[in-house]
mmCIF file of C-alpha atoms in Angstrom:
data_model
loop_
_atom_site.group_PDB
_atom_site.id
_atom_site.type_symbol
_atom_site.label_atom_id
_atom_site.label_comp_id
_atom_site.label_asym_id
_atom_site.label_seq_id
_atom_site.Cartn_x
_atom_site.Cartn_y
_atom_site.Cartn_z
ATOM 1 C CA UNK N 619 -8.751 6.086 11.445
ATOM 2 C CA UNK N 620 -7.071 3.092 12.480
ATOM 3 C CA UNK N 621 -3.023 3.184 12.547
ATOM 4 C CA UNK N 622 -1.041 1.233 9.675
ATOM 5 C CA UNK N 623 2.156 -0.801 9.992
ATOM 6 C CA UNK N 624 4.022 -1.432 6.627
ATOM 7 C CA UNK N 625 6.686 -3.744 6.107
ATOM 8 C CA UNK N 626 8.057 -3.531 2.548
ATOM 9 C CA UNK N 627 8.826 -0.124 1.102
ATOM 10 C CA UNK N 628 9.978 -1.635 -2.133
ATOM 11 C CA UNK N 629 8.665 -0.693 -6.098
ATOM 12 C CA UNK N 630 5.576 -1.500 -5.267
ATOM 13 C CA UNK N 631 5.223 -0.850 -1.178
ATOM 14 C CA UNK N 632 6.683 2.708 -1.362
ATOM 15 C CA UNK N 633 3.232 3.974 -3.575
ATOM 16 C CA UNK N 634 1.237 1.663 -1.611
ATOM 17 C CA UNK N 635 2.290 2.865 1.626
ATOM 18 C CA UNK N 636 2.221 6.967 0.436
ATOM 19 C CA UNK N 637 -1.190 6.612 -0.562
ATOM 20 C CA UNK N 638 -2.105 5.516 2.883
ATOM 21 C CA UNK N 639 -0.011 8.647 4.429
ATOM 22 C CA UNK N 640 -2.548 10.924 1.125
ATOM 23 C CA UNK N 641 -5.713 9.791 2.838
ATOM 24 C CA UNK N 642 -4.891 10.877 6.046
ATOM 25 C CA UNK N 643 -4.154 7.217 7.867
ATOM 26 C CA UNK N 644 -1.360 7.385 10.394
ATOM 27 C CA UNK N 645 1.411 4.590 9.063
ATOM 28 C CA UNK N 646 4.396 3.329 11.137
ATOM 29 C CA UNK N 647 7.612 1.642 9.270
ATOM 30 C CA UNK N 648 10.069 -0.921 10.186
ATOM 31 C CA UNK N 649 13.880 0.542 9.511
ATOM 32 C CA UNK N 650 14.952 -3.131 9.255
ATOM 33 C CA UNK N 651 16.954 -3.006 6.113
ATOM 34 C CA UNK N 652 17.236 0.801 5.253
ATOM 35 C CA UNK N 653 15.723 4.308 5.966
ATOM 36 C CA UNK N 654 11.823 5.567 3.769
ATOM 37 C CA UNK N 655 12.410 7.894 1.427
ATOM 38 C CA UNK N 656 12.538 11.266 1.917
ATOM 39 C CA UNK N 657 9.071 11.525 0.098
ATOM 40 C CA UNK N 658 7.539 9.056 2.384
ATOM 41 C CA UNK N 659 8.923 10.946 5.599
ATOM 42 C CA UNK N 660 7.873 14.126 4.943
ATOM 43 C CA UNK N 661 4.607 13.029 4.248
ATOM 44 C CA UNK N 662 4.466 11.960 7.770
ATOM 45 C CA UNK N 663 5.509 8.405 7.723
ATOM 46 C CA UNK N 664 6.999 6.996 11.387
ATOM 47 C CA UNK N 665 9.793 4.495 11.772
ATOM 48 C CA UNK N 666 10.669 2.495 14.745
ATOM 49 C CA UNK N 667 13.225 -0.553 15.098
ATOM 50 C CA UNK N 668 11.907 -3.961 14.414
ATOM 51 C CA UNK N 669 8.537 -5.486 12.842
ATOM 52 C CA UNK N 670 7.694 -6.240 16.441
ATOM 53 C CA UNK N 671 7.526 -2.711 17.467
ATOM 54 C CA UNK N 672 5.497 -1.914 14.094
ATOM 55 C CA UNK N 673 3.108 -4.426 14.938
ATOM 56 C CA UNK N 674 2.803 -2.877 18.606
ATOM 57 C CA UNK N 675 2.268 0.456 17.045
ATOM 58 C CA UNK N 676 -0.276 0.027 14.685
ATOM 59 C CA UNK N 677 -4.248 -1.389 14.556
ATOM 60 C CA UNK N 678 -3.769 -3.019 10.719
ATOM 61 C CA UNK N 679 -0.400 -4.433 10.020
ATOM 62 C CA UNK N 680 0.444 -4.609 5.703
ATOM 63 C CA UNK N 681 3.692 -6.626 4.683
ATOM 64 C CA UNK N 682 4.631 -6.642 0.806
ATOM 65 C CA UNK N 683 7.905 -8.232 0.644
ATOM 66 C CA UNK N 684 9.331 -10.608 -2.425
ATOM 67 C CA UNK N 685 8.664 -14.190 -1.624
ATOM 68 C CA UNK N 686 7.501 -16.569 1.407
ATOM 69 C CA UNK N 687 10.886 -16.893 2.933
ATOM 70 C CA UNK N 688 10.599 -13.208 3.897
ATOM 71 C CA UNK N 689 6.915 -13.256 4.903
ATOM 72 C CA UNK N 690 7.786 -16.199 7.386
ATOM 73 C CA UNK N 691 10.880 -14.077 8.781
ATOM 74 C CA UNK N 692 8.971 -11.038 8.712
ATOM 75 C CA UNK N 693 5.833 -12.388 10.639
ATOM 76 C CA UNK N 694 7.355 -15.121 13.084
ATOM 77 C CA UNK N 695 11.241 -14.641 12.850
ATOM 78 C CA UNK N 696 12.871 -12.804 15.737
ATOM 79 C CA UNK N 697 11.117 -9.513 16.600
ATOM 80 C CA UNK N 698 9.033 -10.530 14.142
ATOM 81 C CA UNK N 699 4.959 -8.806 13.564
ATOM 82 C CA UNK N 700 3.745 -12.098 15.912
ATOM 83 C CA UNK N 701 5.711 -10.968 19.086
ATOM 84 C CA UNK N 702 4.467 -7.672 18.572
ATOM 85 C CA UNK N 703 0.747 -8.722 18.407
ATOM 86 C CA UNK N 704 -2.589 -8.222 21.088
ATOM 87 C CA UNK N 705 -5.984 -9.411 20.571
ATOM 88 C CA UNK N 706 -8.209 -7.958 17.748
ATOM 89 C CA UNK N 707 -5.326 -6.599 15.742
ATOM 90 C CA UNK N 708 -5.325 -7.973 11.870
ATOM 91 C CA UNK N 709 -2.305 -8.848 9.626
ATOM 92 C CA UNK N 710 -2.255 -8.526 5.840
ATOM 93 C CA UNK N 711 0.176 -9.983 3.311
ATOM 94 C CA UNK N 712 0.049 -8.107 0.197
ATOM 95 C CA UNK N 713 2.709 -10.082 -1.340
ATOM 96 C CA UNK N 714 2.734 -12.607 -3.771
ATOM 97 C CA UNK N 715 3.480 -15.833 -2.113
ATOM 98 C CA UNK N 716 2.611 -19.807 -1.724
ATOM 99 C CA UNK N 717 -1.176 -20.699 -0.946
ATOM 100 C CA UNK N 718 -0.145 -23.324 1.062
ATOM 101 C CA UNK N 719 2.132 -21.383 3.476
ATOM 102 C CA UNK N 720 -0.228 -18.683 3.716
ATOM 103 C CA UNK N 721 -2.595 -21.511 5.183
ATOM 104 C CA UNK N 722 -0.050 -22.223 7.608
ATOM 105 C CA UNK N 723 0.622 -18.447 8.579
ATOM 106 C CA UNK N 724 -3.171 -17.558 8.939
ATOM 107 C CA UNK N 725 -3.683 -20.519 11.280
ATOM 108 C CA UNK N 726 -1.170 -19.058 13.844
ATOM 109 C CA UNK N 727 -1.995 -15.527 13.659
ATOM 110 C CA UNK N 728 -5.351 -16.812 14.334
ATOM 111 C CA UNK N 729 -4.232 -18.352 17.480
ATOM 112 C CA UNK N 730 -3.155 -15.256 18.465
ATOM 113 C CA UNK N 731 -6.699 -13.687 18.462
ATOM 114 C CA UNK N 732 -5.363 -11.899 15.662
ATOM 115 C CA UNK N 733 -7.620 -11.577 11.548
ATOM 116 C CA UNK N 734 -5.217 -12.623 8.523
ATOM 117 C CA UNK N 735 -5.743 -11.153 5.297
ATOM 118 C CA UNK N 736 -3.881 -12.599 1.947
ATOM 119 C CA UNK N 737 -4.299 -9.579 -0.674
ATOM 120 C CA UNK N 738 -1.976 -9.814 -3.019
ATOM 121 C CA UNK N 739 -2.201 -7.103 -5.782
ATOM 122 C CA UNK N 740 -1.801 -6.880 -9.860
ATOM 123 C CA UNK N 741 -1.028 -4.313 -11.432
ATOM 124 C CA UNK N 742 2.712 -3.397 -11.261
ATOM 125 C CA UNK N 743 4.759 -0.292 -10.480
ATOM 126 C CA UNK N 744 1.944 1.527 -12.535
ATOM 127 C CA UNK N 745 -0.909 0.031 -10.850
ATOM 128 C CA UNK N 746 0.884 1.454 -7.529
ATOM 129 C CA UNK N 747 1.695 4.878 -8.268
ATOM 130 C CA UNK N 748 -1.714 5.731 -9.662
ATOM 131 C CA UNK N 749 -3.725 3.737 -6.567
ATOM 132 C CA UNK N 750 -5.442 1.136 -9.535
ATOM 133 C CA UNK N 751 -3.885 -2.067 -8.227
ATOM 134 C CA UNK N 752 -6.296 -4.846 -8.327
ATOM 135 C CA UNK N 753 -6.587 -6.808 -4.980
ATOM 136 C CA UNK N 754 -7.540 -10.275 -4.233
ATOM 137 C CA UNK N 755 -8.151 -10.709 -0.955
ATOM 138 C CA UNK N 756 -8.360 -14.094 0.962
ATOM 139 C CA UNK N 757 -9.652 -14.339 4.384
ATOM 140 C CA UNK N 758 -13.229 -13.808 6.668
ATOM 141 C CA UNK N 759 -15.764 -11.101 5.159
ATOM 142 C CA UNK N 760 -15.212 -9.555 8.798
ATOM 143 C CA UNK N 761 -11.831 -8.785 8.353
ATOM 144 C CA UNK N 762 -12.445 -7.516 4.316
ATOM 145 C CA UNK N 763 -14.890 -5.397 5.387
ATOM 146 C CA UNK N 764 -12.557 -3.831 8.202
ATOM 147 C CA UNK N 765 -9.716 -3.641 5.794
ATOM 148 C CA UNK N 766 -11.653 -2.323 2.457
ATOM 149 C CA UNK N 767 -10.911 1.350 3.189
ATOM 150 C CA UNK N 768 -7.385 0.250 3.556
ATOM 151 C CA UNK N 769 -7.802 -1.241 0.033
ATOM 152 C CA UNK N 770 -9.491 1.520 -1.221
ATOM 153 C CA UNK N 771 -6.986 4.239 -1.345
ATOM 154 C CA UNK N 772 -4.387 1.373 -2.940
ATOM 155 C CA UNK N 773 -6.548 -0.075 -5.275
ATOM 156 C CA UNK N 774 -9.709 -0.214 -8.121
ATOM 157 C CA UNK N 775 -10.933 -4.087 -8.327
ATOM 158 C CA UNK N 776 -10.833 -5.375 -4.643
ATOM 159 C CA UNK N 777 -12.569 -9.048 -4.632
ATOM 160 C CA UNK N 778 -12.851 -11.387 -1.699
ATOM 161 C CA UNK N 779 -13.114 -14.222 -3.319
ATOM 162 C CA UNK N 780 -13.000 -17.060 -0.602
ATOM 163 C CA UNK N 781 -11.262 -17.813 2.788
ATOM 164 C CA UNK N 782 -7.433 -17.682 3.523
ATOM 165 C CA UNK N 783 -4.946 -19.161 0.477
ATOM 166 C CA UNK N 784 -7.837 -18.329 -2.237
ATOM 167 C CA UNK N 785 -6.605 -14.752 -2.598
ATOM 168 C CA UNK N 786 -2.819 -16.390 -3.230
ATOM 169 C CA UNK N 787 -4.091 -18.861 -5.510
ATOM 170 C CA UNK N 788 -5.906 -16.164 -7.696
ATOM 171 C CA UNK N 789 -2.858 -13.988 -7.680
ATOM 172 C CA UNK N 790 -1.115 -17.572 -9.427
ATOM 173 C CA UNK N 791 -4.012 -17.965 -11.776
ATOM 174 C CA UNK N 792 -3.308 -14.328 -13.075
ATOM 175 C CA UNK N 793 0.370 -14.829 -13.064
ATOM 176 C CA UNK N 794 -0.238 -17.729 -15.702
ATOM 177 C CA UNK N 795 -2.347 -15.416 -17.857
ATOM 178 C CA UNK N 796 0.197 -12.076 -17.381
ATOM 179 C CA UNK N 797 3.383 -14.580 -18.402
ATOM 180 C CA UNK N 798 1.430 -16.379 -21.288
ATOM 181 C CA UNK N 799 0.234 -13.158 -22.648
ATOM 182 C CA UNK N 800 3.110 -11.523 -22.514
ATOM 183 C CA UNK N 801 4.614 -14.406 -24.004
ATOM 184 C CA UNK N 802 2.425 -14.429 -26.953
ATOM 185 C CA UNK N 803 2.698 -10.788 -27.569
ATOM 186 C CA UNK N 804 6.823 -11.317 -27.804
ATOM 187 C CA UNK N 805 6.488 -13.811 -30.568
ATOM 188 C CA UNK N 806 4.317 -11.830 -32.645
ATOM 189 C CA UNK N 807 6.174 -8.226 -32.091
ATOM 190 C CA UNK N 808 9.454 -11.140 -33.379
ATOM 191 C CA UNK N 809 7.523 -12.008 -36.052
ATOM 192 C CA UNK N 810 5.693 -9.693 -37.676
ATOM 193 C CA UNK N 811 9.406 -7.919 -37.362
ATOM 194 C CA UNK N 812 11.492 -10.292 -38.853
ATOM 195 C CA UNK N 813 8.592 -10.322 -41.634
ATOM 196 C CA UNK N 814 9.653 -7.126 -42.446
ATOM 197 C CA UNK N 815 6.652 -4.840 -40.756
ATOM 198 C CA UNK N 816 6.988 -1.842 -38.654
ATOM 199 C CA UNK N 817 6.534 -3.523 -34.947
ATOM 200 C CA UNK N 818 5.003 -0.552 -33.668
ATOM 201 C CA UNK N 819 2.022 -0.014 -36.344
ATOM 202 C CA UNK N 820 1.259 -3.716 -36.263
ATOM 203 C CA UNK N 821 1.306 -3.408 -32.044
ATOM 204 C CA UNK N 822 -1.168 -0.127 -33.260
ATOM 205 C CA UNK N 823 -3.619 -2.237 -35.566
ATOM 206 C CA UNK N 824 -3.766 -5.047 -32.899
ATOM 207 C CA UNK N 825 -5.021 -2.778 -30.255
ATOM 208 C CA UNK N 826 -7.849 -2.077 -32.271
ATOM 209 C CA UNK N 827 -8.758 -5.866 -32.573
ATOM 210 C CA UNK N 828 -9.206 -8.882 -30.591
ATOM 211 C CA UNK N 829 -5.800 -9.307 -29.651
ATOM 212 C CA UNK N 830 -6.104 -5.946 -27.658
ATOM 213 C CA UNK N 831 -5.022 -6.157 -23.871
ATOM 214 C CA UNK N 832 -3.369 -4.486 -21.115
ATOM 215 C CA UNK N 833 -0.444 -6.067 -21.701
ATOM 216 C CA UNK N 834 -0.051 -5.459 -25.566
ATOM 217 C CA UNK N 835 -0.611 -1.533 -24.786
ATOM 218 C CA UNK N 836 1.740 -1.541 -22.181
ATOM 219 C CA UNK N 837 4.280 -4.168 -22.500
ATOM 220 C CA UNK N 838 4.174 -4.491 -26.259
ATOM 221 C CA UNK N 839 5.810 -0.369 -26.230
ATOM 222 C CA UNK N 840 8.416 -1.756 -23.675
ATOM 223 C CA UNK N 841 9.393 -4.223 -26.154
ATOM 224 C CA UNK N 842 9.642 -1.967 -29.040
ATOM 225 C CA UNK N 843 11.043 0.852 -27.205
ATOM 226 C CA UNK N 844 13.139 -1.698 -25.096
ATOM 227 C CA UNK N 845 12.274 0.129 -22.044
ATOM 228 C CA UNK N 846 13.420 -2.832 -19.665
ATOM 229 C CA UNK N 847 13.647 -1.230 -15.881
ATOM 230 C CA UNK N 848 11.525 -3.176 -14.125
ATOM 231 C CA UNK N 849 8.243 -2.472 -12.941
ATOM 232 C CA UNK N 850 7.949 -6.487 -12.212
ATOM 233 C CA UNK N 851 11.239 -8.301 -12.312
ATOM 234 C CA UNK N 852 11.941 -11.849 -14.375
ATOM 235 C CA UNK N 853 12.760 -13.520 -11.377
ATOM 236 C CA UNK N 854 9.833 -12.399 -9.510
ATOM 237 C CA UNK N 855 7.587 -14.153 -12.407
ATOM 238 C CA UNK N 856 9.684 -16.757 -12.317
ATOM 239 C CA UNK N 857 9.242 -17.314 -8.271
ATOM 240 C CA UNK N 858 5.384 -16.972 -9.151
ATOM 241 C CA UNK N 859 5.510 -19.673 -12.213
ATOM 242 C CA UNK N 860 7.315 -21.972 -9.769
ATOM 243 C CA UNK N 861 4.364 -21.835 -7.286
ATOM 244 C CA UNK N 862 1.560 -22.566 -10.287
ATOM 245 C CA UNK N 863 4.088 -25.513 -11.475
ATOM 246 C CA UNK N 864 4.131 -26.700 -7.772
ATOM 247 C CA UNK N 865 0.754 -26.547 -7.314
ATOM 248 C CA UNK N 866 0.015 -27.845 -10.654
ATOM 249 C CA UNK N 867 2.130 -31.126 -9.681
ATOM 250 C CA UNK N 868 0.055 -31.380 -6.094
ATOM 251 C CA UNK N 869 -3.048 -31.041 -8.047
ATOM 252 C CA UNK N 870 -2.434 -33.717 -10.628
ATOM 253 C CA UNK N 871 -2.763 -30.401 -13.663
ATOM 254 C CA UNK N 872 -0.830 -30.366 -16.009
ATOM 255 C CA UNK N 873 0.093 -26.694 -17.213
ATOM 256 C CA UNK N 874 1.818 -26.866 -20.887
ATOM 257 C CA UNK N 875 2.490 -23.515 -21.716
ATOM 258 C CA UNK N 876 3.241 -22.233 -18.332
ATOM 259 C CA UNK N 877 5.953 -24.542 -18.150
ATOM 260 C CA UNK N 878 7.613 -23.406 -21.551
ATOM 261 C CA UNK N 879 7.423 -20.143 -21.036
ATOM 262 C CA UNK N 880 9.065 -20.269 -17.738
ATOM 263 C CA UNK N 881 11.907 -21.963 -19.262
ATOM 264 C CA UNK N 882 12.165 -18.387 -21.695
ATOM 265 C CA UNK N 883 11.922 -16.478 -18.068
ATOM 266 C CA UNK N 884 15.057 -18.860 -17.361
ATOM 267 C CA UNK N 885 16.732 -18.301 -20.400
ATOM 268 C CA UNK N 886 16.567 -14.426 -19.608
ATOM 269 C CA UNK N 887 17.546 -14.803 -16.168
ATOM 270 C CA UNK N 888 20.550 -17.212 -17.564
ATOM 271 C CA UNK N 889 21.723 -13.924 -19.727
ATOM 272 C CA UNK N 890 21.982 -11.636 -17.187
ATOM 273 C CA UNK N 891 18.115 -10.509 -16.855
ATOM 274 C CA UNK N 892 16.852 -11.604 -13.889
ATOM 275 C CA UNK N 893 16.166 -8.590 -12.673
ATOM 276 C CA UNK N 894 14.842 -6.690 -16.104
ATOM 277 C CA UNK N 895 10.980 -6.305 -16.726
ATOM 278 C CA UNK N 896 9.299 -9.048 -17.490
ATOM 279 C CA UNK N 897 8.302 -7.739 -20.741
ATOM 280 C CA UNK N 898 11.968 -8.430 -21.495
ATOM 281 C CA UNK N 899 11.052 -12.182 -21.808
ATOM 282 C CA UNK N 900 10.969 -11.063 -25.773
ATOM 283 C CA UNK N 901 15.177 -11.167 -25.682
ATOM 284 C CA UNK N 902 14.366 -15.240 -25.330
ATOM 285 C CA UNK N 903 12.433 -15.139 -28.526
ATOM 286 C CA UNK N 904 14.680 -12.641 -29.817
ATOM 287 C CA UNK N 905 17.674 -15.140 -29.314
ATOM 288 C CA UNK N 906 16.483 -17.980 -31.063
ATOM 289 C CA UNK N 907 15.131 -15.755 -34.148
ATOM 290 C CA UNK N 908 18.303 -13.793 -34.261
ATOM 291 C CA UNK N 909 16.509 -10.803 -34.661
ATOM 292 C CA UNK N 910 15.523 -7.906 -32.357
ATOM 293 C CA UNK N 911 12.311 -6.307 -31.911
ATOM 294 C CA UNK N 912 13.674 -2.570 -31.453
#
């Protein structure tokens, strides 16, 4: 079994990363910003100083940090996963970052002699812990087919579905659908409320219907029960919303709905929510209807 570097032991990367250590892989940590848990450790997880030195120590190197700023540092800032690299080794970003970058930072890993993987992952803190994350994966079929038993022990729906950037621009396109939805479940948990009906038999009826989903099962009970500790953060979604509004604007698309309900991620961030679920997107709604869910 080939050794793994991870970079990003965060909500999501700490699961990740002790599923890995469950199935038996070998997997080496950075100590950059602060020590593995003790979980992590004494299911054998290794840490040495700098991404460099993870990317020397391992076959498959995984990052899953916040945002593209960090990926850049992370991969090609000093003793970054680049300097670290020899032939035949392959780099995967499993975080949720710009297409257009990721372009950019497959190109010179590339050049290295190096495979590049975007896989970014849906499915939350949930999705983590139990191993069901869904994965799309940008990149060659070579490289997927190396790093699918990588996937495997993370994830339930892995899908290459095209070359380097596509797996980034999926993870957008279910961004969109994840805020809207979420969005739409808000203002009818507000209204059927402020109608006078009990939020959490109507959420009950619903998930019998049409209207059932993922996200009225699971964030619909956040909102009632106002369970708020984030499994995905507001200003995560918002840093995603800003990439489909960027790319919408390069692409001549124009993207209504996406646009208003990032401005309700901004009035949550505005109140102090930033970092809250982003099930708690309903406080917006709950604002202007003067009237709270719970």
């Amino acid at each position: 079994m080939e050794t793994i570097g991870f970079i990003g032991l965060g909500i999501m990367g700490a699961p990740m990363a002790g599923h890995l250590l469950d199935a038996g892989y070998a997997v080496v940590a950075s100590d950059h910003r602060s020590k593995p848990s003790a979980d992590l450790v004494a299911k054998g997880l290794k840490t040495v100083s700098g991404h460099n030195a993870v990317a020397k120590a391992a076959d498959i190197i995984i990052t899953m940090v916040p945002d593209t700023p960090q990926v850049a540092d992370v991969l090609f800032g000093e003793n970054g996963v680049a300097s670290g690299l020899t032939k035949g080794k392959l780099v995967i970003d499993m975080s949720s970052i710009s297409p257009i970058a990721t372009k950019e930072f497959a190109k010179k890993i590339n050049e290295l002699g190096c495979d590049y993987l975007d896989a970014p992952v849906s499915g939350g803190e949930v999705g983590a812990k139990a191993a069901s994350l869904t994965i799309m994966v940008g990149g060659e079929e070579k490289a997927f087919e190396r790093a699918r038993p990588v996937f495997e022990t993370m994830g339930k729906n892995i899908t290459l579905v095209g070359p380097n950037g596509v797996g980034q621009t999926t993870k957008v396109a279910n961004q969109i659908v994840v805020a809207l939805t979420i969005e739409a479940v808000g203002e009818a948990l507000v209204f059927a409320s402020k109608a006078g009906a009990d939020p959490a038999k109507v959420r009950q009826a619903l998930m019998g219907g049409l209207a059932a989903s993922r996200i009225l099962e699971v964030h619909g009970e956040r909102m009632i029960k106002r369970t708020f500790a984030p499994g995905f953060r507001i200003e995560l979604h918002q840093k995603d919303l800003d990439l489909a509004l960027e790319g919408a604007k390069a692409l001549g698309v124009s993207l209504p709905n996406t646009s208003t309900t990032q401005q309700l991620f901004n009035s949550c961030a505005a109140n102090g929510g930033a970092k809250e679920d982003h099930s708690a997107l309903v406080r917006a709604l709950e604002r202007m209807a003067g009237h709270e869910v719970g």
